[in-house]
């Protein structure tokens, strides 16, 4: 079943409304793979799931917030494969779990709530020590499916896109950076990747942040599009999402893909892309995260 999903063709939607002479824009619709296993998440999980299959673990353990696309994708994949799984959730037990955690629980994920402090310690530990757990223990997947195993999975994305060689620039939202790191590995000569961080990175930390990604010179990161930080939004961003959907028919989520699309339009308006450029925005999914917003904001 997961093989079928990862084998699906990825549709390309042209963006027609950003009339920048001599530049073509399009969106790769990874959001259409599946509502729960959407976007980049199945790819990042791919080799972790293989590792699980090849090892002798008692289950999978991973991390996320209350609206985490990664937790949802993991819960769904684990259920499809019959793998026991544990989700460590950032923040105290809510009085009423939101729809994302409700789905996770319904699909059999055991949820363990930890304080933000404890969460920070645990995720840092998982990132530092990587995936291996003792035989018979849980396979620990770092937050967001990051780490080398996740990067290798993300590198599967570009080769799946038909005519990928005709694009000069590939743009994506950056959370952990795993997807961008994966893209970076598969760039052809003369092809560039642009990452848009959705977390605020203060100027003094931008250098170390870039270094930590360890990407090639073909990959750049464009700061200033976090709209106040991770999970934050402004009226301007919501307005952009509404008009982008009205004009192009492409739904976005406010945490990741809306910020990447906004940044791309902004860069286009500034004349960042030279004549003849063909620019592909990766729609990395995550639409379910909009369930944390008041109902009725969007027509999708
Ligand atoms: C998780 C996620 C990202 C971030 O991917 P990273 O590999 O962590 O940088 C981007 N977009 C969406 C929709 C996501 O759910």
XYZ file of C-alpha atoms and ligand atoms in Angstrom:
315
model
C 0.000 0.000 0.000
C 2.800 2.414 0.855
C 4.674 1.262 -2.253
C 1.670 2.330 -4.258
C 1.632 5.756 -2.643
C 5.332 6.431 -3.109
C 5.058 5.140 -6.678
C 2.281 7.563 -7.615
C 2.966 10.121 -10.309
C 3.413 13.634 -8.992
C 1.202 16.135 -10.798
C 2.572 19.523 -11.832
C 0.260 22.550 -11.659
C 1.460 25.611 -13.601
C 1.254 28.949 -11.778
C -0.149 31.437 -14.223
C -0.695 34.580 -12.164
C 2.880 35.666 -11.435
C 3.524 37.394 -14.688
C 7.246 37.782 -14.570
C 8.406 37.943 -18.145
C 10.423 35.014 -19.293
C 10.073 32.986 -16.093
C 7.824 29.931 -15.745
C 6.463 28.816 -12.386
C 4.857 25.532 -11.403
C 3.957 23.539 -8.290
C 4.790 19.863 -7.759
C 1.750 18.498 -5.963
C 3.165 16.168 -3.350
C 0.168 17.202 -1.277
C -1.975 14.995 -3.499
C -0.188 11.765 -2.570
C -2.452 11.145 0.419
C -4.250 13.319 3.013
C -2.340 11.845 5.971
C 0.872 10.636 4.327
C 1.211 13.805 2.349
C 4.047 15.763 0.875
C 7.540 15.016 1.992
C 6.633 12.865 4.995
C 6.305 9.458 3.345
C 9.659 10.019 1.626
C 11.405 10.962 4.854
C 9.943 7.917 6.594
C 10.771 5.535 3.770
C 14.168 4.244 4.849
C 13.249 4.376 8.527
C 10.448 1.939 7.718
C 12.922 -0.217 5.828
C 15.258 -0.109 8.802
C 12.401 -1.256 10.989
C 11.664 -4.134 8.652
C 15.273 -5.265 8.565
C 15.859 -4.969 12.301
C 14.215 -6.459 15.344
C 12.450 -3.606 17.038
C 9.321 -3.702 19.093
C 7.938 -0.607 17.454
C 8.614 2.916 16.286
C 8.931 5.930 18.544
C 8.947 9.494 17.312
C 8.154 13.094 18.243
C 5.935 15.997 17.315
C 3.627 18.816 18.338
C -0.157 18.755 18.606
C -0.670 19.376 14.874
C 2.401 17.559 13.618
C 2.234 16.337 10.028
C 5.064 13.963 10.883
C 3.239 12.314 13.795
C 0.136 11.899 11.676
C 2.087 10.400 8.775
C 3.955 8.051 11.107
C 0.758 6.915 12.786
C -0.853 6.252 9.435
C 2.127 4.400 7.979
C 2.573 2.347 11.136
C -1.042 1.308 11.038
C -0.818 0.351 7.367
C 2.201 -1.836 8.145
C 0.992 -3.158 11.481
C 3.847 -1.558 13.421
C 3.273 -0.552 17.062
C 4.148 3.107 17.495
C 4.588 5.711 20.179
C 4.292 9.451 19.668
C 5.999 11.745 22.146
C 3.926 14.921 22.101
C 5.303 18.341 23.000
C 3.315 19.985 25.780
C 1.140 18.840 28.648
C -1.904 16.638 28.074
C -4.567 18.830 26.513
C -8.054 18.830 27.974
C -9.358 18.060 24.509
C -6.901 16.583 21.990
C -7.008 18.323 18.621
C -8.030 16.540 15.433
C -4.465 15.541 14.506
C -3.776 13.732 17.776
C -7.243 12.280 17.712
C -6.446 10.729 14.309
C -3.093 9.462 15.585
C -4.743 7.797 18.581
C -7.503 6.339 16.436
C -4.867 4.752 14.214
C -3.260 3.124 17.213
C -0.417 5.479 18.077
C 0.268 5.515 21.801
C 0.580 9.177 22.775
C 2.841 10.261 25.594
C 2.698 13.907 26.585
C 5.825 15.522 27.940
C 6.615 19.068 29.045
C 8.276 21.357 26.529
C 11.513 21.121 28.452
C 11.497 17.368 28.568
C 10.603 17.310 24.889
C 13.596 19.465 23.996
C 15.876 17.105 25.851
C 14.422 14.013 24.229
C 14.464 15.320 20.669
C 18.012 16.606 21.057
C 18.992 13.155 22.310
C 17.306 11.466 19.358
C 19.018 13.832 16.920
C 22.411 13.268 18.507
C 22.195 9.510 18.867
C 20.327 8.836 15.650
C 17.979 5.990 15.055
C 19.541 2.902 16.598
C 17.801 1.551 19.647
C 18.849 -1.612 21.368
C 17.620 -4.887 19.910
C 14.078 -5.367 21.075
C 13.719 -1.644 21.743
C 11.971 1.009 19.757
C 13.340 2.364 16.527
C 13.661 6.041 17.379
C 12.901 8.361 14.484
C 14.198 11.886 15.155
C 11.735 14.773 15.093
C 10.264 15.377 11.639
C 11.947 12.271 10.202
C 15.253 14.120 10.126
C 18.735 12.617 10.132
C 20.723 10.844 7.442
C 18.052 8.179 6.953
C 15.426 10.860 6.378
C 17.695 12.788 3.992
C 18.201 9.680 1.855
C 14.431 9.326 1.664
C 13.929 12.966 0.729
C 16.438 12.459 -2.080
C 13.857 10.160 -3.698
C 11.550 13.115 -4.406
C 13.219 14.853 -7.359
C 13.803 11.785 -9.541
C 10.075 11.077 -9.253
C 9.121 14.334 -10.924
C 8.688 14.068 -14.639
C 10.756 16.576 -16.621
C 12.636 17.560 -13.468
C 15.686 18.212 -15.633
C 13.875 21.091 -17.353
C 13.622 23.117 -14.122
C 16.342 25.553 -13.145
C 15.186 26.248 -9.581
C 13.426 24.106 -6.987
C 11.893 25.786 -3.968
C 10.687 24.278 -0.688
C 9.764 25.178 2.868
C 12.372 24.343 5.494
C 11.524 22.943 8.910
C 14.255 20.563 10.012
C 15.967 21.049 6.640
C 15.854 17.346 5.838
C 13.917 17.813 2.614
C 16.220 20.573 1.384
C 19.252 18.437 2.234
C 17.748 15.590 0.227
C 17.035 17.846 -2.751
C 20.537 19.231 -2.605
C 21.953 15.764 -3.193
C 19.997 15.271 -6.390
C 20.503 18.600 -8.155
C 21.712 18.459 -11.711
C 24.477 20.765 -12.926
C 23.040 24.274 -13.328
C 20.060 23.508 -11.105
C 19.475 25.368 -7.849
C 17.512 24.642 -4.683
C 16.043 27.449 -2.587
C 14.957 26.775 0.990
C 12.530 28.999 2.887
C 12.847 28.553 6.674
C 9.488 28.687 8.426
C 11.132 29.258 11.780
C 12.565 32.643 12.683
C 16.356 32.617 12.559
C 17.957 35.759 14.038
C 20.705 37.262 11.843
C 23.464 36.226 14.230
C 22.392 32.586 13.962
C 21.936 32.438 10.214
C 25.546 31.520 9.478
C 25.643 28.556 11.881
C 22.177 27.544 10.661
C 23.434 27.362 7.082
C 26.549 25.489 8.132
C 24.459 22.944 10.002
C 22.524 22.148 6.820
C 25.776 21.344 5.062
C 24.394 21.862 1.559
C 26.322 22.442 -1.664
C 26.769 25.924 -3.194
C 23.846 25.118 -5.514
C 21.507 25.448 -2.547
C 20.605 28.748 -0.919
C 18.373 29.687 1.994
C 16.192 32.804 2.063
C 15.372 34.149 5.493
C 12.678 36.644 6.401
C 9.569 34.663 5.513
C 8.763 33.089 8.881
C 5.866 35.485 9.602
C 6.749 35.689 13.279
C 8.078 32.161 13.757
C 7.097 28.533 13.615
C 3.338 28.079 13.545
C 2.798 31.856 13.521
C 0.783 33.687 10.926
C -0.340 37.151 9.940
C -3.376 38.538 8.160
C -1.150 39.083 5.145
C -0.230 35.398 5.009
C -3.850 34.264 5.329
C -4.846 36.760 2.631
C -2.112 35.395 0.380
C -3.347 31.832 0.899
C -6.863 32.839 -0.044
C -5.850 34.657 -3.191
C -3.361 31.957 -4.227
C -6.139 29.409 -4.023
C -8.599 31.660 -5.861
C -6.118 32.356 -8.667
C -4.246 29.086 -9.031
C -6.497 26.524 -7.392
C -3.666 25.396 -5.141
C -4.458 25.009 -1.426
C -1.588 25.702 0.989
C -1.025 25.224 4.709
C -0.109 28.195 6.870
C 2.829 26.573 8.668
C 4.955 25.588 5.674
C 3.793 25.762 2.095
C 2.091 29.170 2.265
C 5.317 30.721 3.529
C 7.333 29.073 0.762
C 4.848 30.163 -1.911
C 4.759 33.704 -0.523
C 8.548 33.874 -0.527
C 8.682 32.599 -4.065
C 6.284 35.259 -5.291
C 8.270 37.875 -3.423
C 11.569 36.737 -4.945
C 9.924 36.645 -8.373
C 8.637 40.188 -7.924
C 12.131 41.339 -6.990
C 13.432 39.896 -10.246
C 15.468 37.223 -8.514
C 15.002 34.737 -11.352
C 16.653 35.412 -14.678
C 14.886 35.232 -18.029
C 14.404 31.654 -19.128
C 14.239 30.313 -15.588
C 11.818 27.499 -14.864
C 10.938 27.472 -11.195
C 9.321 24.555 -9.398
C 7.747 24.941 -5.974
C 7.489 21.673 -4.066
C 4.124 21.488 -2.375
C 5.284 19.499 0.617
C 1.745 18.785 1.836
C 0.622 19.410 5.388
C -2.836 20.750 4.589
C -4.286 18.980 7.624
C -2.389 21.440 9.823
C -4.920 24.092 8.841
C -7.282 22.288 11.198
C -5.704 24.307 13.995
C -7.140 27.505 12.453
C -10.655 28.856 12.944
C -13.091 27.172 10.557
C -14.227 28.947 7.424
C -11.050 30.878 6.545
C -10.539 29.076 3.271
C -12.618 27.628 0.486
C -10.730 24.347 0.772
C 7.404 18.706 7.680
C 7.071 19.668 6.601
C 8.039 20.480 6.000
C 9.444 20.582 6.506
O 10.273 19.593 6.022
P 11.756 19.446 6.603
O 12.275 18.289 5.891
O 11.601 19.199 8.084
O 12.488 20.698 6.364
C 7.657 21.284 4.947
N 6.381 21.302 4.520
C 5.418 20.568 5.103
C 4.032 20.681 4.621
C 5.727 19.728 6.163
O 4.768 19.013 6.740
